[in-house]
Amino acid sequence: MDSQDNYRGGWNKGRRGWRGTARGGSSTPHPPQPLGPAVDRINVNSILVELDDPTIEDVRYIASYNWVNGKNPVILVPGSPPAWTPPAEDTRLKPDSEDVFRDINAARYPAYPLEPAVRSVLAMEPKFDFESLDIVGCGSTIGNLMRCAGGQPKPFRFDANVVGDTVLFVRRENSPTEIIADLQGWGHTFPEAYTTWDAEVRNSCSHQRIIQYGFGGLEILIRTETDGYVRPRSTTPKLASNTVGANADLILEDTLDGIAVGTQVPSQSGTLEIRMAGNVIPQDQIFDIKTRASYKSYNMEEILPRLWANQTPNFVIAYHNLGLFDQPTVTPIAQDVLQWETTNSSLLARFHALIKRIVDVVRDSDHKHFEVSWDGHGSLCITEQIGEGRTALPSDLLSLWDNDE
């Protein structure tokens, strides 16, 4: 199994939208900044479990957006993921040859990587009740905490901001444009050959979805990337065509410019532009992709935690022999996800206890800007950010929580 095939499909995903160049990204890790004063240390092995079998309930699609491939930060709302369009015959594909951004949201909009998600929610639900949320997170931050709860030794570090009574988990890499160098395999060329962006969202490079659900009494809003969707056979989706912002013509020009070309290096500055375009794709039509060398079976236990967290009901496991795939198909796995939830009730009880403890600790503090970190063993640490702290959102969005920040 090659390293890229092992990488795709996990919590920190890569696909066509994450690609960059060595010129625009940083493959040399920056030295980590020191941690601030400790607020709490949590031993997951001895944490007090409050619920024996917490489950996800009341799942609701809230919003979505596509990143447009270009130097300026432009999103399409609601956008849509690429459609499943397998070729009539499988042909051998070239292996991946480009680098991958670790975090596309930070790479394309480093000032406030969480802002596009909140803007897209406001565009689709102007009266959305942000104050009702306990946690706003993403696949990376939620996945890191779940791995910690399960004792999987992978270090991590991310920001936690308290806004009103809501805790915002914000992914943090050593650099916004940090890339994962030397990846090998077919994790990008496969979706490029087997999926297609719809015409109204062409030149997109990533589809991000925001859903809300309850988990053991906690209301969670989570943003994750989606690999694709299955088109319905007999329905025609409705196109949203109105535009938000004063630079619609420029945005459209950027969108149409450079179709089917490589990902451009994003600018490190500029105002986020929003264009209303694309289709709302129902949750039951989306899927994730995993590629794997044909000589080794894929263990679904590797992907089910992610599919559970982002409530993805379909999956493509694409086996190949040196890039020649063997008629991959989209498989419904909703029942597998439900069975995983039942079987892993002990893990989910620890995970629930962990995130609730973090929420309670930071809410009770006089401080508002924290970091959550784990070195892969020992206790998880909650520390104050050094200095003034990094604010997760601009002031106009912070005011949605009607607080004094």
PDB file of N, CA and C in Angstrom, residues 113-147:
ATOM      1  N   PRO A 113      -9.923  31.181   9.024  1.00  0.00           N
ATOM      2  CA  PRO A 113     -10.294  29.976   8.282  1.00  0.00           C
ATOM      3  C   PRO A 113     -11.723  29.499   8.537  1.00  0.00           C
ATOM      4  N   LEU A 114     -12.302  29.885   9.678  1.00  0.00           N
ATOM      5  CA  LEU A 114     -13.666  29.470   9.991  1.00  0.00           C
ATOM      6  C   LEU A 114     -14.717  30.398   9.375  1.00  0.00           C
ATOM      7  N   GLU A 115     -14.290  31.574   8.928  1.00  0.00           N
ATOM      8  CA  GLU A 115     -15.245  32.571   8.427  1.00  0.00           C
ATOM      9  C   GLU A 115     -16.071  32.085   7.241  1.00  0.00           C
ATOM     10  N   PRO A 116     -15.486  31.416   6.224  1.00  0.00           N
ATOM     11  CA  PRO A 116     -16.320  30.974   5.101  1.00  0.00           C
ATOM     12  C   PRO A 116     -17.484  30.089   5.527  1.00  0.00           C
ATOM     13  N   ALA A 117     -17.267  29.239   6.520  1.00  0.00           N
ATOM     14  CA  ALA A 117     -18.353  28.377   6.988  1.00  0.00           C
ATOM     15  C   ALA A 117     -19.482  29.197   7.595  1.00  0.00           C
ATOM     16  N   VAL A 118     -19.136  30.170   8.439  1.00  0.00           N
ATOM     17  CA  VAL A 118     -20.162  30.989   9.085  1.00  0.00           C
ATOM     18  C   VAL A 118     -20.861  31.871   8.060  1.00  0.00           C
ATOM     19  N   ARG A 119     -20.121  32.436   7.113  1.00  0.00           N
ATOM     20  CA  ARG A 119     -20.745  33.250   6.065  1.00  0.00           C
ATOM     21  C   ARG A 119     -21.720  32.414   5.235  1.00  0.00           C
ATOM     22  N   SER A 120     -21.356  31.186   4.938  1.00  0.00           N
ATOM     23  CA  SER A 120     -22.248  30.352   4.135  1.00  0.00           C
ATOM     24  C   SER A 120     -23.516  30.009   4.906  1.00  0.00           C
ATOM     25  N   VAL A 121     -23.392  29.807   6.220  1.00  0.00           N
ATOM     26  CA  VAL A 121     -24.585  29.567   7.037  1.00  0.00           C
ATOM     27  C   VAL A 121     -25.505  30.782   6.991  1.00  0.00           C
ATOM     28  N   LEU A 122     -24.949  31.966   7.147  1.00  0.00           N
ATOM     29  CA  LEU A 122     -25.759  33.187   7.108  1.00  0.00           C
ATOM     30  C   LEU A 122     -26.409  33.388   5.743  1.00  0.00           C
ATOM     31  N   ALA A 123     -25.698  33.021   4.673  1.00  0.00           N
ATOM     32  CA  ALA A 123     -26.258  33.174   3.333  1.00  0.00           C
ATOM     33  C   ALA A 123     -27.456  32.262   3.120  1.00  0.00           C
ATOM     34  N   MET A 124     -27.437  31.083   3.748  1.00  0.00           N
ATOM     35  CA  MET A 124     -28.507  30.117   3.543  1.00  0.00           C
ATOM     36  C   MET A 124     -29.563  30.151   4.639  1.00  0.00           C
ATOM     37  N   GLU A 125     -29.174  30.536   5.845  1.00  0.00           N
ATOM     38  CA  GLU A 125     -30.120  30.656   6.959  1.00  0.00           C
ATOM     39  C   GLU A 125     -29.813  31.934   7.730  1.00  0.00           C
ATOM     40  N   PRO A 126     -30.295  33.079   7.246  1.00  0.00           N
ATOM     41  CA  PRO A 126     -29.946  34.361   7.883  1.00  0.00           C
ATOM     42  C   PRO A 126     -30.318  34.444   9.357  1.00  0.00           C
ATOM     43  N   LYS A 127     -31.311  33.688   9.788  1.00  0.00           N
ATOM     44  CA  LYS A 127     -31.745  33.740  11.183  1.00  0.00           C
ATOM     45  C   LYS A 127     -31.247  32.540  11.988  1.00  0.00           C
ATOM     46  N   PHE A 128     -30.198  31.899  11.510  1.00  0.00           N
ATOM     47  CA  PHE A 128     -29.667  30.735  12.225  1.00  0.00           C
ATOM     48  C   PHE A 128     -29.273  31.118  13.650  1.00  0.00           C
ATOM     49  N   ASP A 129     -29.621  30.272  14.598  1.00  0.00           N
ATOM     50  CA  ASP A 129     -29.378  30.545  16.020  1.00  0.00           C
ATOM     51  C   ASP A 129     -28.001  30.026  16.433  1.00  0.00           C
ATOM     52  N   PHE A 130     -26.980  30.847  16.269  1.00  0.00           N
ATOM     53  CA  PHE A 130     -25.630  30.449  16.651  1.00  0.00           C
ATOM     54  C   PHE A 130     -25.495  30.285  18.162  1.00  0.00           C
ATOM     55  N   GLU A 131     -26.268  31.032  18.922  1.00  0.00           N
ATOM     56  CA  GLU A 131     -26.162  30.967  20.379  1.00  0.00           C
ATOM     57  C   GLU A 131     -26.633  29.631  20.944  1.00  0.00           C
ATOM     58  N   SER A 132     -27.361  28.847  20.144  1.00  0.00           N
ATOM     59  CA  SER A 132     -27.835  27.545  20.615  1.00  0.00           C
ATOM     60  C   SER A 132     -26.751  26.478  20.561  1.00  0.00           C
ATOM     61  N   LEU A 133     -25.612  26.795  19.932  1.00  0.00           N
ATOM     62  CA  LEU A 133     -24.560  25.805  19.726  1.00  0.00           C
ATOM     63  C   LEU A 133     -23.646  25.702  20.942  1.00  0.00           C
ATOM     64  N   ASP A 134     -23.212  24.480  21.225  1.00  0.00           N
ATOM     65  CA  ASP A 134     -22.183  24.263  22.239  1.00  0.00           C
ATOM     66  C   ASP A 134     -20.796  24.244  21.615  1.00  0.00           C
ATOM     67  N   ILE A 135     -20.685  23.629  20.431  1.00  0.00           N
ATOM     68  CA  ILE A 135     -19.389  23.459  19.772  1.00  0.00           C
ATOM     69  C   ILE A 135     -19.530  23.766  18.292  1.00  0.00           C
ATOM     70  N   VAL A 136     -18.560  24.499  17.756  1.00  0.00           N
ATOM     71  CA  VAL A 136     -18.370  24.622  16.311  1.00  0.00           C
ATOM     72  C   VAL A 136     -16.993  24.047  16.013  1.00  0.00           C
ATOM     73  N   GLY A 137     -16.938  23.031  15.172  1.00  0.00           N
ATOM     74  CA  GLY A 137     -15.663  22.379  14.896  1.00  0.00           C
ATOM     75  C   GLY A 137     -15.566  21.940  13.452  1.00  0.00           C
ATOM     76  N   CYS A 138     -14.554  21.138  13.162  1.00  0.00           N
ATOM     77  CA  CYS A 138     -14.349  20.623  11.812  1.00  0.00           C
ATOM     78  C   CYS A 138     -13.913  19.169  11.910  1.00  0.00           C
ATOM     79  N   GLY A 139     -13.803  18.522  10.765  1.00  0.00           N
ATOM     80  CA  GLY A 139     -13.413  17.124  10.766  1.00  0.00           C
ATOM     81  C   GLY A 139     -12.075  16.879  11.427  1.00  0.00           C
ATOM     82  N   SER A 140     -11.140  17.828  11.278  1.00  0.00           N
ATOM     83  CA  SER A 140      -9.816  17.668  11.871  1.00  0.00           C
ATOM     84  C   SER A 140      -9.863  17.747  13.392  1.00  0.00           C
ATOM     85  N   THR A 141     -10.481  18.803  13.932  1.00  0.00           N
ATOM     86  CA  THR A 141     -10.479  18.985  15.389  1.00  0.00           C
ATOM     87  C   THR A 141     -11.299  17.904  16.084  1.00  0.00           C
ATOM     88  N   ILE A 142     -12.471  17.590  15.530  1.00  0.00           N
ATOM     89  CA  ILE A 142     -13.300  16.540  16.121  1.00  0.00           C
ATOM     90  C   ILE A 142     -12.600  15.191  16.006  1.00  0.00           C
ATOM     91  N   GLY A 143     -11.971  14.940  14.855  1.00  0.00           N
ATOM     92  CA  GLY A 143     -11.254  13.682  14.676  1.00  0.00           C
ATOM     93  C   GLY A 143     -10.076  13.535  15.615  1.00  0.00           C
ATOM     94  N   ASN A 144      -9.346  14.620  15.847  1.00  0.00           N
ATOM     95  CA  ASN A 144      -8.229  14.574  16.789  1.00  0.00           C
ATOM     96  C   ASN A 144      -8.699  14.186  18.184  1.00  0.00           C
ATOM     97  N   LEU A 145      -9.796  14.775  18.622  1.00  0.00           N
ATOM     98  CA  LEU A 145     -10.299  14.477  19.965  1.00  0.00           C
ATOM     99  C   LEU A 145     -10.816  13.046  20.055  1.00  0.00           C
ATOM    100  N   MET A 146     -11.403  12.536  18.975  1.00  0.00           N
ATOM    101  CA  MET A 146     -11.870  11.157  19.006  1.00  0.00           C
ATOM    102  C   MET A 146     -10.695  10.187  19.054  1.00  0.00           C
ATOM    103  N   ARG A 147      -9.630  10.485  18.299  1.00  0.00           N
ATOM    104  CA  ARG A 147      -8.443   9.631  18.362  1.00  0.00           C
ATOM    105  C   ARG A 147      -7.834   9.651  19.752  1.00  0.00           C
TER     106      ARG A 147
END
